[in-house]
Amino acid sequence: MEKKIIKTDQAPKAIGPYSQAVMVGDFLFASGQIALDPTTGEMVEGGIEAQATRVMENIKNILAAAGMDFSNVVKSTIFITDINNFAKVNEIYGKYFPENPPARSTIEVSKLPKGALIEIEVIAHR
């Protein structure tokens, strides 16, 4: 199967040797998104709620660049630096998946790039 690189200016540019997302067949594999503002390249301020919202908006824009939306997401993985933020993240995340949410894993990690509090990656299917 052919591999197609998906990229958009509506999400942060890659900060390393990776693509925002890769399409293979009908599957989209999106790289983990942290709370970088796509226009400034800077981490958003305002704590876990602001960061979780920015991450979800970045993912929404990557999905849109591939002609998809959150209803296409079949699996997500959430990395957070403090599991005590789980309920706050869940509240924001849930707004993007009001029906039929995808399979998901949530993992507490010690650190994330650029001091982010959260990173989320998704797999979607067209």
XYZ file of N, CA, C and O in Angstrom:
504
model
N 0.826 -1.187 0.000
C 0.000 0.000 0.000
C 0.867 1.246 0.000
O 1.925 1.266 0.613
N 0.353 2.255 -0.641
C 1.063 3.517 -0.726
C 0.921 4.309 0.571
O -0.137 4.336 1.189
N 1.990 4.947 0.959
C 2.009 5.794 2.152
C 1.901 7.245 1.713
O 2.684 7.700 0.880
N 0.905 7.979 2.251
C 0.710 9.378 1.910
C 0.922 10.226 3.167
O 0.320 9.975 4.203
N 1.755 11.236 3.061
C 2.027 12.128 4.181
C 0.931 13.198 4.241
O 0.619 13.830 3.235
N 0.372 13.382 5.428
C -0.653 14.403 5.652
C -0.014 15.518 6.470
O 0.608 15.255 7.507
N -0.162 16.762 5.997
C 0.330 17.880 6.788
C -0.535 19.098 6.537
O -1.139 19.248 5.475
N -0.606 19.938 7.557
C -1.424 21.137 7.490
C -0.780 22.253 8.303
O -0.132 21.976 9.325
N -0.985 23.478 7.874
C -0.516 24.635 8.645
C -1.433 24.915 9.831
O -1.121 25.756 10.667
N -2.568 24.212 9.894
C -3.531 24.405 10.983
C -3.181 23.590 12.233
O -3.919 23.594 13.207
N -2.054 22.883 12.175
C -1.528 22.140 13.322
C -0.036 22.452 13.402
O 0.566 22.869 12.409
N 0.572 22.256 14.575
C 1.993 22.580 14.714
C 2.868 21.796 13.742
O 2.603 20.633 13.447
N 3.899 22.457 13.258
C 4.878 21.781 12.420
C 5.604 20.738 13.261
O 5.765 20.897 14.475
N 6.038 19.687 12.613
C 6.794 18.650 13.311
C 8.059 19.254 13.911
O 8.722 20.069 13.269
N 8.374 18.869 15.153
C 9.571 19.393 15.818
C 10.702 18.364 15.787
O 11.624 18.421 16.572
N 10.600 17.435 14.859
C 11.617 16.412 14.701
C 11.397 15.685 13.389
O 10.579 16.096 12.566
N 12.115 14.580 13.195
C 12.000 13.833 11.942
C 10.775 12.913 11.931
O 10.885 11.695 12.051
N 9.601 13.511 11.840
C 8.351 12.757 11.760
C 7.326 13.585 11.007
O 7.512 14.775 10.787
N 6.238 12.948 10.606
C 5.147 13.622 9.905
C 3.997 13.861 10.873
O 3.828 13.113 11.834
N 3.183 14.887 10.602
C 1.996 15.112 11.424
C 1.107 13.878 11.389
O 0.561 13.480 12.417
N 0.956 13.294 10.203
C 0.172 12.069 10.067
C 0.567 11.359 8.775
O 1.096 11.978 7.856
N 0.274 10.066 8.755
C 0.548 9.244 7.580
C -0.713 8.448 7.276
O -1.300 7.832 8.162
N -1.105 8.476 6.015
C -2.254 7.719 5.537
C -1.731 6.476 4.837
O -0.863 6.574 3.964
N -2.228 5.317 5.227
C -1.901 4.054 4.572
C -3.225 3.349 4.313
O -3.924 2.992 5.273
N -3.568 3.220 3.046
C -4.881 2.663 2.718
C -5.960 3.576 3.289
O -5.939 4.784 3.070
N -6.875 3.004 4.040
C -7.958 3.771 4.659
C -7.658 4.167 6.094
O -8.532 4.667 6.802
N -6.430 3.939 6.556
C -6.056 4.259 7.933
C -5.167 5.491 8.003
O -4.237 5.646 7.210
N -5.437 6.326 8.986
C -4.620 7.506 9.279
C -3.953 7.286 10.628
O -4.628 6.984 11.624
N -2.657 7.446 10.654
C -1.874 7.342 11.886
C -1.331 8.730 12.191
O -0.445 9.219 11.475
N -1.889 9.377 13.208
C -1.470 10.739 13.544
C -0.435 10.706 14.660
O -0.614 10.013 15.668
N 0.629 11.458 14.466
C 1.655 11.575 15.501
C 1.074 12.245 16.733
O 0.100 12.992 16.652
N 1.691 11.978 17.866
C 1.252 12.602 19.101
C 1.304 14.114 18.996
O 2.272 14.674 18.473
N 0.255 14.756 19.487
C 0.173 16.211 19.478
C 0.305 16.737 20.894
O -0.322 16.220 21.821
N 1.148 17.757 21.042
C 1.234 18.476 22.305
C 0.583 19.838 22.088
O 0.158 20.159 20.988
N 0.511 20.627 23.124
C -0.277 21.866 23.091
C 0.470 23.046 22.483
O 0.526 24.132 23.060
N 1.025 22.849 21.296
C 1.678 23.949 20.594
C 0.652 24.700 19.767
O -0.156 24.089 19.066
N 0.688 26.013 19.845
C -0.159 26.853 19.008
C 0.416 26.794 17.598
O 1.601 27.094 17.398
N -0.382 26.416 16.594
C 0.167 26.281 15.244
C 0.642 27.592 14.621
O 1.493 27.577 13.746
N 0.130 28.724 15.087
C 0.557 30.001 14.493
C 1.845 30.519 15.116
O 2.661 31.102 14.420
N 2.037 30.281 16.413
C 3.229 30.804 17.087
C 4.302 29.746 17.324
O 5.466 30.083 17.520
N 3.894 28.483 17.352
C 4.835 27.414 17.671
C 5.143 27.330 19.154
O 5.994 26.548 19.569
N 4.447 28.126 19.955
C 4.685 28.158 21.402
C 3.657 27.316 22.143
O 2.519 27.149 21.691
N 4.053 26.807 23.315
C 3.153 26.050 24.171
C 2.074 26.989 24.711
O 2.384 28.107 25.120
N 0.820 26.546 24.686
C -0.254 27.373 25.232
C -0.162 27.391 26.754
O 0.313 26.445 27.372
N -0.619 28.489 27.331
C -0.631 28.626 28.785
C -2.038 28.374 29.286
O -2.994 28.380 28.523
N -2.164 28.148 30.591
C -3.482 27.976 31.176
C -3.707 26.615 31.799
O -4.832 26.260 32.117
N -2.656 25.830 31.949
C -2.788 24.555 32.636
C -3.318 23.433 31.763
O -3.407 23.538 30.539
N -3.698 22.349 32.430
C -4.081 21.125 31.728
C -5.314 21.315 30.853
O -5.384 20.750 29.760
N -6.288 22.116 31.294
C -7.498 22.309 30.489
C -7.172 22.991 29.161
O -7.620 22.555 28.098
N -6.400 24.061 29.221
C -6.015 24.784 28.005
C -5.166 23.893 27.099
O -5.338 23.895 25.871
N -4.260 23.130 27.691
C -3.407 22.258 26.876
C -4.213 21.127 26.241
O -4.024 20.815 25.066
N -5.117 20.524 26.990
C -5.927 19.434 26.433
C -6.789 19.949 25.281
O -6.916 19.284 24.243
N -7.354 21.133 25.435
C -8.177 21.717 24.365
C -7.337 21.986 23.127
O -7.737 21.661 22.007
N -6.158 22.562 23.300
C -5.286 22.851 22.147
C -4.886 21.553 21.441
O -4.859 21.488 20.209
N -4.558 20.532 22.205
C -4.186 19.244 21.620
C -5.333 18.696 20.772
O -5.129 18.263 19.637
N -6.538 18.735 21.311
C -7.689 18.211 20.574
C -7.975 19.038 19.317
O -8.335 18.490 18.275
N -7.771 20.339 19.392
C -7.949 21.191 18.206
C -6.879 20.884 17.158
O -7.168 20.863 15.957
N -5.655 20.630 17.597
C -4.596 20.252 16.656
C -4.958 18.945 15.951
O -4.803 18.823 14.726
N -5.458 17.984 16.718
C -5.864 16.706 16.132
C -7.024 16.918 15.165
O -7.035 16.348 14.065
N -7.999 17.733 15.555
C -9.141 18.018 14.681
C -8.668 18.554 13.333
O -9.167 18.154 12.276
N -7.679 19.440 13.352
C -7.174 20.032 12.116
C -6.394 19.038 11.264
O -6.455 19.095 10.034
N -5.688 18.139 11.888
C -4.986 17.086 11.136
C -6.001 16.145 10.496
O -5.874 15.778 9.328
N -7.017 15.756 11.266
C -8.075 14.911 10.716
C -8.735 15.586 9.513
O -8.959 14.959 8.479
N -9.032 16.875 9.641
C -9.670 17.620 8.549
C -8.795 17.636 7.302
O -9.294 17.521 6.178
N -7.477 17.753 7.493
C -6.553 17.759 6.349
C -6.597 16.433 5.595
O -6.270 16.380 4.407
N -7.017 15.376 6.292
C -7.139 14.061 5.665
C -8.580 13.777 5.240
O -8.898 12.654 4.842
N -9.456 14.775 5.357
C -10.856 14.588 4.990
C -11.642 13.783 6.010
O -12.601 13.096 5.658
N -11.236 13.869 7.258
C -11.876 13.106 8.331
C -12.279 14.024 9.474
O -11.962 15.206 9.475
N -12.934 13.425 10.483
C -13.237 14.124 11.718
C -13.152 13.120 12.876
O -12.750 11.967 12.667
N -13.549 13.542 14.063
C -13.405 12.676 15.229
C -14.227 11.394 15.138
O -13.891 10.399 15.781
N -15.268 11.385 14.323
C -16.063 10.160 14.181
C -15.267 9.051 13.496
O -15.638 7.881 13.587
N -14.172 9.400 12.828
C -13.329 8.416 12.165
C -12.280 7.796 13.087
O -11.645 6.807 12.729
N -12.087 8.377 14.260
C -11.041 7.902 15.171
C -11.458 6.561 15.782
O -12.545 6.434 16.342
N -10.570 5.570 15.654
C -10.848 4.242 16.199
C -10.013 3.923 17.435
O -10.363 3.037 18.214
N -8.901 4.647 17.633
C -8.027 4.394 18.780
C -7.290 5.665 19.128
O -6.848 6.403 18.246
N -7.180 5.946 20.408
C -6.365 7.082 20.857
C -5.513 6.646 22.032
O -5.855 5.709 22.759
N -4.414 7.329 22.183
C -3.542 7.129 23.345
C -3.244 8.488 23.929
O -2.834 9.405 23.217
N -3.489 8.608 25.235
C -3.252 9.856 25.953
C -2.081 9.646 26.898
O -2.058 8.685 27.670
N -1.130 10.558 26.829
C 0.006 10.571 27.748
C -0.130 11.825 28.601
O -0.229 12.930 28.054
N -0.172 11.669 29.915
C -0.254 12.830 30.807
C 0.828 12.726 31.869
O 1.216 11.629 32.270
N 1.319 13.883 32.296
C 2.406 13.888 33.278
C 1.903 13.788 34.712
O 2.701 13.585 35.614
N 0.597 13.920 34.917
C 0.027 13.800 36.263
C -1.334 13.125 36.161
O -2.293 13.725 35.684
N -1.424 11.881 36.599
C -2.667 11.117 36.499
C -3.789 11.781 37.299
O -4.967 11.525 37.039
N -3.446 12.663 38.218
C -4.467 13.399 38.970
C -5.259 14.349 38.069
O -6.316 14.833 38.465
N -4.757 14.614 36.875
C -5.474 15.440 35.893
C -6.416 14.620 35.016
O -7.049 15.166 34.107
N -6.536 13.341 35.283
C -7.332 12.441 34.458
C -8.775 12.931 34.280
O -9.290 12.961 33.168
N -9.435 13.335 35.351
C -10.839 13.769 35.263
C -10.976 15.030 34.411
O -11.903 15.138 33.592
N -10.059 15.977 34.562
C -10.107 17.205 33.769
C -9.903 16.897 32.287
O -10.596 17.448 31.422
N -8.951 16.038 31.991
C -8.678 15.654 30.607
C -9.889 14.921 30.031
O -10.314 15.186 28.911
N -10.456 14.010 30.814
C -11.614 13.241 30.369
C -12.786 14.145 29.991
O -13.478 13.898 29.007
N -12.994 15.193 30.777
C -14.095 16.117 30.513
C -13.924 16.808 29.155
O -14.855 16.891 28.359
N -12.730 17.297 28.897
C -12.456 17.990 27.635
C -12.467 17.002 26.468
O -13.103 17.238 25.439
N -11.795 15.886 26.633
C -11.728 14.847 25.598
C -13.132 14.397 25.204
O -13.441 14.245 24.018
N -13.988 14.200 26.188
C -15.343 13.727 25.948
C -16.175 14.649 25.080
O -17.069 14.195 24.359
N -15.894 15.949 25.110
C -16.624 16.914 24.277
C -16.381 16.661 22.785
O -17.214 17.005 21.955
N -15.241 16.087 22.456
C -14.900 15.819 21.060
C -15.428 14.461 20.585
O -15.423 14.173 19.395
N -15.863 13.636 21.538
C -16.408 12.310 21.224
C -17.742 12.127 21.937
O -17.869 11.308 22.843
N -18.778 12.901 21.534
C -20.059 12.814 22.240
C -20.775 11.473 22.063
O -21.585 11.087 22.891
N -20.472 10.755 20.968
C -21.077 9.448 20.710
C -20.017 8.486 20.198
O -19.093 8.875 19.493
N -20.171 7.233 20.539
C -19.303 6.162 20.034
C -17.819 6.508 20.118
O -17.117 6.528 19.096
N -17.316 6.777 21.322
C -15.895 7.121 21.440
C -14.996 5.947 21.034
O -15.420 4.791 21.064
N -13.760 6.271 20.647
C -12.836 5.218 20.214
C -12.290 4.431 21.405
O -12.459 4.831 22.564
N -11.614 3.348 21.097
C -10.828 2.657 22.119
C -9.736 3.625 22.568
O -9.308 4.491 21.799
N -9.308 3.501 23.833
C -8.349 4.481 24.339
C -7.479 3.878 25.431
O -7.908 3.023 26.194
N -6.258 4.372 25.498
C -5.352 4.102 26.611
C -4.923 5.437 27.184
O -4.766 6.407 26.440
N -4.749 5.502 28.494
C -4.224 6.706 29.149
C -3.063 6.279 30.016
O -3.195 5.365 30.837
N -1.934 6.948 29.837
C -0.701 6.561 30.500
C -0.067 7.769 31.162
O 0.080 8.825 30.527
N 0.326 7.631 32.430
C 1.090 8.693 33.085
C 2.560 8.509 32.734
O 3.090 7.399 32.807
N 3.195 9.607 32.333
C 4.610 9.594 31.969
C 5.348 10.636 32.801
O 4.742 11.566 33.333
N 6.661 10.502 32.891
C 7.417 11.442 33.720
C 7.625 12.788 33.037
O 7.600 13.824 33.700
N 7.825 12.801 31.732
C 8.053 14.056 31.000
C 7.559 13.913 29.571
O 7.521 12.823 29.017
N 7.232 15.079 28.982
C 6.849 15.150 27.573
C 7.653 16.258 26.908
O 8.183 17.146 27.593
N 7.751 16.250 25.581
C 8.523 17.283 24.892
C 8.058 18.694 25.260
O 6.857 18.940 25.448
N 9.019 19.605 25.344
C 8.776 21.030 25.590
C 8.023 21.305 26.889
O 7.379 22.330 27.045
N 8.075 20.355 27.830
C 7.412 20.549 29.117
C 5.895 20.419 29.059
O 5.198 20.842 29.977
N 5.370 19.819 27.983
C 3.926 19.641 27.846
C 3.376 18.809 28.992
O 4.065 17.951 29.549
N 2.114 19.067 29.330
C 1.420 18.307 30.363
C 0.659 17.126 29.777
O 0.279 16.210 30.506
N 0.419 17.156 28.459
C -0.383 16.135 27.792
C 0.057 15.979 26.341
O 0.491 16.946 25.704
N -0.050 14.756 25.851
C 0.164 14.448 24.437
C -0.861 13.389 24.063
O -1.125 12.472 24.837
N -1.450 13.540 22.889
C -2.446 12.563 22.420
C -2.121 12.183 20.972
O -1.836 13.044 20.157
N -2.185 10.868 20.699
C -2.045 10.369 19.335
C -3.312 9.599 18.990
O -3.982 9.062 19.874
N -3.649 9.578 17.694
C -4.856 8.868 17.265
C -4.599 8.043 16.011
O -3.690 8.330 15.235
N -5.449 7.026 15.852
C -5.533 6.261 14.625
C -6.974 6.410 14.149
O -7.922 6.257 14.939
N -7.149 6.742 12.880
C -8.485 6.931 12.321
C -8.647 6.054 11.085
O -7.667 5.653 10.454
N -9.897 5.768 10.752
C -10.218 4.940 9.593
C -11.285 5.610 8.745
O -12.273 6.093 9.278
N -11.044 5.650 7.446
C -12.011 6.260 6.522
C -12.991 5.219 6.046
O -12.697 4.135 5.727
